mmCIF file of C-alpha atoms in Angstrom:
data_model
loop_
_atom_site.group_PDB
_atom_site.id
_atom_site.type_symbol
_atom_site.label_atom_id
_atom_site.label_comp_id
_atom_site.label_asym_id
_atom_site.label_seq_id
_atom_site.Cartn_x
_atom_site.Cartn_y
_atom_site.Cartn_z
ATOM 1 C CA MET A 211 -36.937 32.190 -32.310
ATOM 2 C CA SER A 212 -37.539 28.592 -33.257
ATOM 3 C CA GLY A 213 -34.663 28.751 -35.744
ATOM 4 C CA ASN A 214 -32.269 30.014 -33.080
ATOM 5 C CA GLY A 215 -33.512 27.329 -30.670
ATOM 6 C CA ASN A 216 -32.862 24.573 -33.206
ATOM 7 C CA ALA A 217 -29.375 25.946 -33.887
ATOM 8 C CA ALA A 218 -28.585 25.957 -30.145
ATOM 9 C CA ALA A 219 -29.847 22.387 -29.772
ATOM 10 C CA THR A 220 -27.732 21.260 -32.722
ATOM 11 C CA ALA A 221 -24.649 22.995 -31.297
ATOM 12 C CA GLU A 222 -25.198 21.263 -27.967
ATOM 13 C CA GLU A 223 -25.481 17.868 -29.676
ATOM 14 C CA ASP A 224 -22.251 18.546 -31.597
ATOM 15 C CA THR A 225 -20.312 19.429 -28.432
ATOM 16 C CA PRO A 226 -18.329 16.319 -27.388
ATOM 17 C CA LYS A 227 -19.329 14.931 -23.986
ATOM 18 C CA MET A 228 -16.634 15.052 -21.324
ATOM 19 C CA ARG A 229 -15.081 11.594 -20.898
ATOM 20 C CA VAL A 230 -15.831 10.001 -17.520
ATOM 21 C CA ILE A 231 -13.087 8.029 -15.738
ATOM 22 C CA ARG A 232 -14.540 5.739 -13.059
ATOM 23 C CA VAL A 233 -12.399 5.279 -9.951
ATOM 24 C CA GLY A 234 -12.950 2.361 -7.575
ATOM 25 C CA THR A 235 -12.247 2.496 -3.844
ATOM 26 C CA ARG A 236 -13.107 0.845 -0.556
ATOM 27 C CA LYS A 237 -15.889 2.463 1.462
ATOM 28 C CA SER A 238 -13.892 3.345 4.582
ATOM 29 C CA GLN A 239 -13.316 7.000 5.393
ATOM 30 C CA LEU A 240 -9.549 6.630 5.020
ATOM 31 C CA ALA A 241 -9.908 4.916 1.631
ATOM 32 C CA ARG A 242 -12.156 7.739 0.439
ATOM 33 C CA ILE A 243 -9.696 10.395 1.641
ATOM 34 C CA GLN A 244 -6.847 8.624 -0.163
ATOM 35 C CA THR A 245 -8.874 8.231 -3.348
ATOM 36 C CA ASP A 246 -10.040 11.854 -3.236
ATOM 37 C CA SER A 247 -6.405 13.002 -3.047
ATOM 38 C CA VAL A 248 -5.449 10.950 -6.128
ATOM 39 C CA VAL A 249 -8.520 12.116 -8.056
ATOM 40 C CA ALA A 250 -7.779 15.763 -7.155
ATOM 41 C CA THR A 251 -4.289 15.380 -8.647
ATOM 42 C CA LEU A 252 -5.674 13.744 -11.800
ATOM 43 C CA LYS A 253 -8.311 16.484 -12.181
ATOM 44 C CA ALA A 254 -5.599 19.131 -12.026
ATOM 45 C CA LEU A 255 -3.553 17.265 -14.639
ATOM 46 C CA TYR A 256 -6.516 16.485 -16.910
ATOM 47 C CA PRO A 257 -9.103 19.295 -16.674
ATOM 48 C CA GLY A 258 -10.855 17.947 -19.775
ATOM 49 C CA LEU A 259 -11.818 14.694 -18.009
ATOM 50 C CA GLN A 260 -14.523 13.970 -15.486
ATOM 51 C CA PHE A 261 -13.917 11.543 -12.597
ATOM 52 C CA GLU A 262 -16.574 9.458 -10.845
ATOM 53 C CA ILE A 263 -15.757 7.649 -7.588
ATOM 54 C CA ILE A 264 -17.399 4.253 -6.981
ATOM 55 C CA ALA A 265 -17.054 2.860 -3.448
ATOM 56 C CA MET A 266 -17.529 -0.793 -2.439
ATOM 57 C CA SER A 267 -16.904 -3.140 0.491
ATOM 58 C CA THR A 268 -14.229 -5.842 0.335
ATOM 59 C CA THR A 269 -13.824 -9.182 2.117
ATOM 60 C CA GLY A 270 -11.341 -7.616 4.526
ATOM 61 C CA ASP A 271 -13.873 -4.925 5.438
ATOM 62 C CA LYS A 272 -16.554 -7.517 6.237
ATOM 63 C CA ILE A 273 -14.563 -10.010 8.338
ATOM 64 C CA LEU A 274 -13.591 -8.079 11.451
ATOM 65 C CA ASP A 275 -13.418 -10.788 14.104
ATOM 66 C CA THR A 276 -10.445 -12.702 12.686
ATOM 67 C CA ALA A 277 -6.766 -11.762 12.340
ATOM 68 C CA LEU A 278 -5.736 -11.164 8.725
ATOM 69 C CA SER A 279 -3.055 -13.849 9.038
ATOM 70 C CA LYS A 280 -5.707 -16.495 9.803
ATOM 71 C CA ILE A 281 -8.201 -15.734 7.014
ATOM 72 C CA GLY A 282 -5.992 -17.308 4.346
ATOM 73 C CA GLU A 283 -7.061 -15.002 1.513
ATOM 74 C CA LYS A 284 -4.327 -13.082 -0.329
ATOM 75 C CA SER A 285 -6.543 -10.390 -1.836
ATOM 76 C CA LEU A 286 -8.564 -9.451 1.237
ATOM 77 C CA PHE A 287 -8.861 -5.765 0.416
ATOM 78 C CA THR A 288 -8.610 -5.961 -3.370
ATOM 79 C CA LYS A 289 -10.638 -8.860 -4.818
ATOM 80 C CA GLU A 290 -14.027 -7.130 -5.159
ATOM 81 C CA LEU A 291 -12.365 -4.036 -6.624
ATOM 82 C CA GLU A 292 -10.478 -6.183 -9.140
ATOM 83 C CA HIS A 293 -13.733 -7.866 -10.152
ATOM 84 C CA ALA A 294 -15.121 -4.409 -10.930
ATOM 85 C CA LEU A 295 -12.005 -3.622 -12.990
ATOM 86 C CA GLU A 296 -12.347 -6.909 -14.857
ATOM 87 C CA ARG A 297 -15.998 -6.180 -15.691
ATOM 88 C CA ASN A 298 -15.112 -2.667 -16.898
ATOM 89 C CA GLU A 299 -17.268 -1.160 -14.152
ATOM 90 C CA VAL A 300 -14.311 0.989 -13.083
ATOM 91 C CA ASP A 301 -11.206 2.151 -14.979
ATOM 92 C CA LEU A 302 -8.763 2.327 -12.090
ATOM 93 C CA VAL A 303 -8.654 1.556 -8.374
ATOM 94 C CA VAL A 304 -6.796 3.386 -5.597
ATOM 95 C CA HIS A 305 -5.312 1.153 -2.881
ATOM 96 C CA SER A 306 -2.968 1.389 0.045
ATOM 97 C CA LEU A 307 0.037 -0.223 -1.643
ATOM 98 C CA LYS A 308 0.620 -2.539 1.322
ATOM 99 C CA ASP A 309 -2.793 -4.159 0.622
ATOM 100 C CA LEU A 310 -1.725 -5.241 -2.871
ATOM 101 C CA PRO A 311 -0.150 -8.722 -3.137
ATOM 102 C CA THR A 312 3.290 -8.915 -4.758
ATOM 103 C CA VAL A 313 1.780 -11.170 -7.438
ATOM 104 C CA LEU A 314 -1.381 -9.690 -8.951
ATOM 105 C CA PRO A 315 -4.041 -11.747 -10.732
ATOM 106 C CA PRO A 316 -3.526 -12.013 -14.508
ATOM 107 C CA GLY A 317 -4.710 -8.960 -16.401
ATOM 108 C CA PHE A 318 -3.968 -6.371 -13.685
ATOM 109 C CA THR A 319 -1.028 -4.112 -12.931
ATOM 110 C CA ILE A 320 -0.102 -1.249 -10.632
ATOM 111 C CA GLY A 321 0.056 1.689 -13.017
ATOM 112 C CA ALA A 322 1.207 4.266 -10.480
ATOM 113 C CA VAL A 323 2.995 4.349 -7.129
ATOM 114 C CA CYS A 324 2.290 7.763 -5.604
ATOM 115 C CA LYS A 325 4.662 9.740 -3.397
ATOM 116 C CA ARG A 326 5.001 8.063 -0.032
ATOM 117 C CA GLU A 327 3.995 9.663 3.231
ATOM 118 C CA SER A 328 5.567 8.483 6.501
ATOM 119 C CA PRO A 329 6.035 4.695 6.308
ATOM 120 C CA TYR A 330 6.434 4.398 10.085
ATOM 121 C CA ASP A 331 4.054 2.929 12.618
ATOM 122 C CA ALA A 332 2.604 5.065 15.401
ATOM 123 C CA VAL A 333 1.409 4.163 18.880
ATOM 124 C CA VAL A 334 -1.938 5.561 20.033
ATOM 125 C CA PHE A 335 -2.499 5.140 23.766
ATOM 126 C CA HIS A 336 -5.668 4.618 25.784
ATOM 127 C CA PRO A 337 -6.580 7.961 27.413
ATOM 128 C CA LYS A 338 -5.388 6.732 30.823
ATOM 129 C CA PHE A 339 -1.925 6.010 29.405
ATOM 130 C CA VAL A 340 -1.369 9.255 27.474
ATOM 131 C CA GLY A 341 2.236 10.360 27.974
ATOM 132 C CA LYS A 342 3.531 6.788 28.221
ATOM 133 C CA THR A 343 5.679 4.918 25.693
ATOM 134 C CA LEU A 344 5.604 1.217 24.803
ATOM 135 C CA GLU A 345 8.542 0.751 27.186
ATOM 136 C CA THR A 346 6.741 2.365 30.119
ATOM 137 C CA LEU A 347 3.344 0.672 29.698
ATOM 138 C CA PRO A 348 2.390 -1.739 32.510
ATOM 139 C CA GLU A 349 3.306 -5.395 32.025
ATOM 140 C CA LYS A 350 0.807 -7.589 30.158
ATOM 141 C CA SER A 351 -0.545 -4.613 28.227
ATOM 142 C CA VAL A 352 -2.307 -5.664 25.013
ATOM 143 C CA SER A 353 -2.873 -4.030 21.649
ATOM 144 C CA PRO A 354 -4.240 -6.397 18.917
ATOM 145 C CA GLN A 355 -7.509 -5.587 17.142
ATOM 146 C CA ARG A 356 -9.083 -5.384 13.666
ATOM 147 C CA GLY A 357 -11.270 -2.863 11.896
ATOM 148 C CA ASN A 358 -10.890 0.461 10.119
ATOM 149 C CA LEU A 359 -9.217 3.407 11.834
ATOM 150 C CA ASN A 360 -12.467 4.840 13.189
ATOM 151 C CA THR A 361 -13.482 1.486 14.686
ATOM 152 C CA ARG A 362 -10.098 0.807 16.249
ATOM 153 C CA LEU A 363 -9.838 4.211 17.897
ATOM 154 C CA ARG A 364 -13.388 3.935 19.233
ATOM 155 C CA LYS A 365 -12.638 0.501 20.723
ATOM 156 C CA LEU A 366 -9.458 1.836 22.284
ATOM 157 C CA ASP A 367 -11.187 4.809 23.900
ATOM 158 C CA GLU A 368 -14.455 3.155 24.959
ATOM 159 C CA LEU A 369 -13.307 -0.287 26.088
ATOM 160 C CA GLN A 370 -10.906 -1.051 28.894
ATOM 161 C CA GLU A 371 -9.415 -4.008 26.973
ATOM 162 C CA PHE A 372 -6.537 -2.224 25.246
ATOM 163 C CA SER A 373 -3.648 -0.170 26.587
ATOM 164 C CA ALA A 374 -2.589 1.076 23.154
ATOM 165 C CA ILE A 375 -2.895 0.317 19.465
ATOM 166 C CA ILE A 376 -0.257 0.472 16.754
ATOM 167 C CA LEU A 377 -1.371 2.037 13.474
ATOM 168 C CA ALA A 378 0.301 3.304 10.314
ATOM 169 C CA ALA A 379 1.308 6.929 10.885
ATOM 170 C CA ALA A 380 0.325 7.811 7.293
ATOM 171 C CA GLY A 381 -3.303 6.792 7.872
ATOM 172 C CA LEU A 382 -3.541 8.904 11.020
ATOM 173 C CA GLN A 383 -2.028 11.869 9.166
ATOM 174 C CA ARG A 384 -4.448 11.533 6.259
ATOM 175 C CA MET A 385 -7.387 11.407 8.678
ATOM 176 C CA GLY A 386 -6.117 14.530 10.474
ATOM 177 C CA TRP A 387 -5.576 12.660 13.746
ATOM 178 C CA GLN A 388 -1.918 13.499 14.332
ATOM 179 C CA ASN A 389 -2.832 14.675 17.839
ATOM 180 C CA ARG A 390 -3.567 11.056 18.818
ATOM 181 C CA VAL A 391 -0.007 9.920 18.057
ATOM 182 C CA GLY A 392 1.766 9.199 21.340
ATOM 183 C CA GLN A 393 4.916 7.647 19.887
ATOM 184 C CA ILE A 394 6.445 7.127 16.444
ATOM 185 C CA LEU A 395 8.244 3.805 16.021
ATOM 186 C CA HIS A 396 11.443 4.400 14.078
ATOM 187 C CA PRO A 397 13.127 1.588 12.112
ATOM 188 C CA GLU A 398 15.641 0.793 14.844
ATOM 189 C CA GLU A 399 12.675 0.049 17.154
ATOM 190 C CA CYS A 400 10.223 -1.425 14.651
ATOM 191 C CA MET A 401 10.476 -1.692 10.887
ATOM 192 C CA TYR A 402 7.362 -1.277 8.774
ATOM 193 C CA ALA A 403 5.174 -3.250 6.384
ATOM 194 C CA VAL A 404 6.151 -3.515 2.719
ATOM 195 C CA GLY A 405 4.753 -0.538 0.797
ATOM 196 C CA GLN A 406 3.371 1.173 3.905
ATOM 197 C CA GLY A 407 2.611 4.886 3.479
ATOM 198 C CA ALA A 408 2.379 4.702 -0.332
ATOM 199 C CA LEU A 409 -0.715 4.571 -2.545
ATOM 200 C CA GLY A 410 -0.927 2.299 -5.581
ATOM 201 C CA VAL A 411 -3.232 2.774 -8.572
ATOM 202 C CA GLU A 412 -4.314 -0.562 -10.059
ATOM 203 C CA VAL A 413 -5.489 -0.756 -13.673
ATOM 204 C CA ARG A 414 -6.108 -3.300 -16.415
ATOM 205 C CA ALA A 415 -2.680 -4.334 -17.715
ATOM 206 C CA LYS A 416 -3.671 -3.968 -21.375
ATOM 207 C CA ASP A 417 -5.488 -0.638 -20.993
ATOM 208 C CA GLN A 418 -2.676 1.493 -22.405
ATOM 209 C CA ASP A 419 -4.831 4.622 -22.400
ATOM 210 C CA ILE A 420 -5.410 4.450 -18.639
ATOM 211 C CA LEU A 421 -1.804 3.340 -18.006
ATOM 212 C CA ASP A 422 -0.622 6.510 -19.751
ATOM 213 C CA LEU A 423 -3.167 8.556 -17.818
ATOM 214 C CA VAL A 424 -2.050 7.404 -14.351
ATOM 215 C CA GLY A 425 1.660 6.870 -15.143
ATOM 216 C CA VAL A 426 2.418 10.534 -14.455
ATOM 217 C CA LEU A 427 1.571 9.890 -10.781
ATOM 218 C CA HIS A 428 4.652 7.675 -10.305
ATOM 219 C CA ASP A 429 7.045 9.133 -7.737
ATOM 220 C CA PRO A 430 10.481 7.798 -8.810
ATOM 221 C CA GLU A 431 12.020 7.484 -5.337
ATOM 222 C CA THR A 432 8.924 5.871 -3.807
ATOM 223 C CA LEU A 433 8.665 3.560 -6.821
ATOM 224 C CA LEU A 434 12.230 2.260 -6.471
ATOM 225 C CA ARG A 435 11.987 1.793 -2.710
ATOM 226 C CA CYS A 436 8.706 -0.088 -3.058
ATOM 227 C CA ILE A 437 9.973 -2.296 -5.895
ATOM 228 C CA ALA A 438 12.862 -3.366 -3.630
ATOM 229 C CA GLU A 439 10.499 -3.992 -0.693
ATOM 230 C CA ARG A 440 7.946 -5.936 -2.741
ATOM 231 C CA SER A 441 10.704 -7.960 -4.407
ATOM 232 C CA PHE A 442 12.093 -8.906 -0.966
ATOM 233 C CA LEU A 443 8.651 -10.012 0.258
ATOM 234 C CA ARG A 444 7.842 -11.865 -2.947
ATOM 235 C CA HIS A 445 11.106 -13.830 -2.903
ATOM 236 C CA LEU A 446 10.507 -14.767 0.734
ATOM 237 C CA GLU A 447 6.981 -15.848 -0.268
ATOM 238 C CA GLY A 448 5.674 -13.771 2.620
ATOM 239 C CA GLY A 449 2.318 -12.030 2.986
ATOM 240 C CA CYS A 450 -0.223 -11.184 5.667
ATOM 241 C CA SER A 451 0.308 -14.539 7.365
ATOM 242 C CA VAL A 452 3.948 -14.098 8.417
ATOM 243 C CA PRO A 453 5.847 -11.294 10.188
ATOM 244 C CA VAL A 454 8.071 -9.629 7.565
ATOM 245 C CA ALA A 455 9.131 -5.989 7.789
ATOM 246 C CA VAL A 456 11.441 -3.620 5.947
ATOM 247 C CA HIS A 457 13.148 -0.261 5.916
ATOM 248 C CA THR A 458 14.420 1.471 2.773
ATOM 249 C CA ALA A 459 16.279 4.705 2.089
ATOM 250 C CA ILE A 460 17.944 6.385 -0.883
ATOM 251 C CA LYS A 461 21.032 8.437 -0.100
ATOM 252 C CA ASP A 462 23.944 9.610 -2.259
ATOM 253 C CA GLY A 463 22.977 7.399 -5.192
ATOM 254 C CA GLN A 464 22.588 4.289 -3.033
ATOM 255 C CA LEU A 465 19.377 2.365 -2.326
ATOM 256 C CA TYR A 466 19.519 0.734 1.118
ATOM 257 C CA LEU A 467 17.182 -2.123 2.033
ATOM 258 C CA THR A 468 16.910 -3.604 5.516
ATOM 259 C CA GLY A 469 14.580 -6.560 5.847
ATOM 260 C CA GLY A 470 13.679 -8.946 8.621
ATOM 261 C CA VAL A 471 11.552 -11.952 9.525
ATOM 262 C CA TRP A 472 10.225 -12.906 12.945
ATOM 263 C CA SER A 473 8.631 -15.855 14.653
ATOM 264 C CA LEU A 474 5.024 -15.233 15.761
ATOM 265 C CA ASN A 475 6.060 -14.748 19.392
ATOM 266 C CA GLY A 476 8.988 -12.513 18.414
ATOM 267 C CA ALA A 477 11.547 -14.795 20.058
ATOM 268 C CA GLU A 478 13.354 -15.619 16.811
ATOM 269 C CA THR A 479 14.404 -12.952 14.374
ATOM 270 C CA MET A 480 16.681 -12.622 11.398
ATOM 271 C CA GLN A 481 17.493 -9.399 9.605
ATOM 272 C CA ASP A 482 20.177 -7.832 7.447
ATOM 273 C CA THR A 483 20.909 -4.837 5.218
ATOM 274 C CA MET A 484 22.126 -4.604 1.637
ATOM 275 C CA GLN A 485 22.576 -1.729 -0.778
ATOM 276 C CA THR A 486 22.921 -1.100 -4.499
ATOM 277 C CA THR A 487 23.998 1.841 -6.607
ATOM 278 C CA ILE A 488 21.002 3.562 -8.102
ATOM 279 C CA HIS A 489 20.254 6.693 -10.040
ATOM 280 C CA VAL A 490 16.944 8.252 -9.048
ATOM 281 C CA PRO A 491 15.533 9.119 -12.468
ATOM 282 C CA VAL A 492 13.558 12.091 -13.631
ATOM 283 C CA GLN A 493 10.240 11.066 -15.187
ATOM 284 C CA HIS A 494 10.203 10.769 -18.988
ATOM 285 C CA GLU A 495 14.014 10.795 -18.995
ATOM 286 C CA ASP A 496 14.443 7.825 -21.324
ATOM 287 C CA GLY A 497 11.016 7.630 -22.895
ATOM 288 C CA PRO A 498 8.758 4.570 -22.779
ATOM 289 C CA GLU A 499 10.155 1.140 -22.005
ATOM 290 C CA ASP A 500 8.829 -2.229 -23.057
ATOM 291 C CA ASP A 501 6.867 -4.106 -20.435
ATOM 292 C CA PRO A 502 7.053 -6.478 -18.454
ATOM 293 C CA GLN A 503 5.878 -5.738 -14.940
ATOM 294 C CA LEU A 504 8.190 -5.817 -11.947
ATOM 295 C CA VAL A 505 6.512 -7.181 -8.785
ATOM 296 C CA GLY A 506 3.147 -6.197 -10.255
ATOM 297 C CA ILE A 507 4.189 -2.642 -11.162
ATOM 298 C CA THR A 508 4.295 -1.081 -14.639
ATOM 299 C CA ALA A 509 6.336 2.128 -14.928
ATOM 300 C CA ARG A 510 7.159 2.670 -18.586
ATOM 301 C CA ASN A 511 7.897 6.359 -18.111
ATOM 302 C CA ILE A 512 10.676 5.595 -15.601
ATOM 303 C CA PRO A 513 14.072 4.281 -16.817
ATOM 304 C CA ARG A 514 14.319 0.506 -16.616
ATOM 305 C CA GLN A 515 17.810 0.112 -15.174
ATOM 306 C CA PRO A 516 17.145 1.521 -11.681
ATOM 307 C CA GLN A 517 13.919 -0.511 -11.491
ATOM 308 C CA LEU A 518 15.836 -3.714 -12.233
ATOM 309 C CA ALA A 519 18.524 -2.772 -9.700
ATOM 310 C CA ALA A 520 15.838 -2.269 -7.040
ATOM 311 C CA GLU A 521 14.201 -5.605 -7.860
ATOM 312 C CA ASN A 522 17.546 -7.421 -7.740
ATOM 313 C CA LEU A 523 18.350 -5.834 -4.372
ATOM 314 C CA GLY A 524 15.154 -7.290 -2.897
ATOM 315 C CA ILE A 525 15.898 -10.729 -4.346
ATOM 316 C CA SER A 526 19.507 -10.640 -3.058
ATOM 317 C CA LEU A 527 18.511 -9.730 0.497
ATOM 318 C CA ALA A 528 15.749 -12.356 0.593
ATOM 319 C CA THR A 529 18.198 -14.978 -0.721
ATOM 320 C CA LEU A 530 20.727 -14.007 1.957
ATOM 321 C CA LEU A 531 18.163 -14.424 4.767
ATOM 322 C CA LEU A 532 16.824 -17.680 3.329
ATOM 323 C CA ASN A 533 20.357 -19.068 3.202
ATOM 324 C CA LYS A 534 20.800 -18.103 6.853
ATOM 325 C CA GLY A 535 17.701 -20.062 7.876
ATOM 326 C CA ALA A 536 14.822 -17.601 7.512
ATOM 327 C CA LYS A 537 12.752 -20.224 5.686
ATOM 328 C CA ASN A 538 12.413 -22.271 8.873
ATOM 329 C CA ILE A 539 11.146 -19.248 10.844
ATOM 330 C CA LEU A 540 8.605 -18.441 8.114
ATOM 331 C CA ASP A 541 7.465 -22.063 7.735
ATOM 332 C CA VAL A 542 6.822 -22.400 11.477
ATOM 333 C CA ALA A 543 4.916 -19.082 11.499
ATOM 334 C CA ARG A 544 2.709 -20.259 8.631
ATOM 335 C CA GLN A 545 2.044 -23.623 10.281
ATOM 336 C CA LEU A 546 1.078 -21.982 13.572
ATOM 337 C CA ASN A 547 -1.292 -19.615 11.786
ATOM 338 C CA GLU A 548 -2.914 -22.473 9.873
ATOM 339 C CA ALA A 549 -3.284 -24.495 13.056
ATOM 340 C CA HIS A 550 -5.226 -21.700 14.724
#
């Protein structure tokens, strides 16, 4: 008996332990749902790996009484998670792509841009205004507020301060709250934030093992649209502090990018549309490419040419708007935000 027991113990010691991949995320319910969906996909792809989710609070989660545009911090929802990446406490982090600045801190990259859900914004009305639209709300109706989805909906329902709130449709879908959507804002009514509806997986730029692991999550069409959007925003030097919005589409081998800038009160606006010929690639079509990153994104398993075309489209549209006077609108918006 003792001999058999020793043999079993030795066999157990010789069995390799399953590798654990640590995944960082924000603590909010939506962030956890998004991270769980990415981890579920990775588990299906890599059954021989174990995944551990580590949740933490970020600066943006803690400061809830100030508009994002007035806080003056570029990495509001990412800094603490990046610190954990830097210290090797996590191996990858799942973000809403729109939370990731177009210029990442040195040593980090977006290793995967997952398939986008609806990029549109949705209007959720106070119970007394259900059935209305933004056009039919009473005059002087208000909708600004901060907080996670749960907090915002609770404030809307319980307080009499707000007539409606505007939220990303993708977040409401992921939370299972589609029934609260009273109106979807299509691009002709309201364009959307850069990267909205897509998830980005941030990793250490030199961690080739993890880059290879998450690279299979890249959705080629979402990737190209988001490279164009992020390139447009980056060239405008925009961010949370100024009103910049976009709309992208791929149709018949063409990538279309519409982008616009607004004054804080909405009185001044400037927008335009450009397009470029693009071939939506199949993953692994050309094999690995050399770095470097494009607008913070590394996609070595996607052909380089369409990525460059998407980046150049964003730069071209931003240059066009800047030449038309968009810089003045953005400068005034920044100054007003800093003054308040």
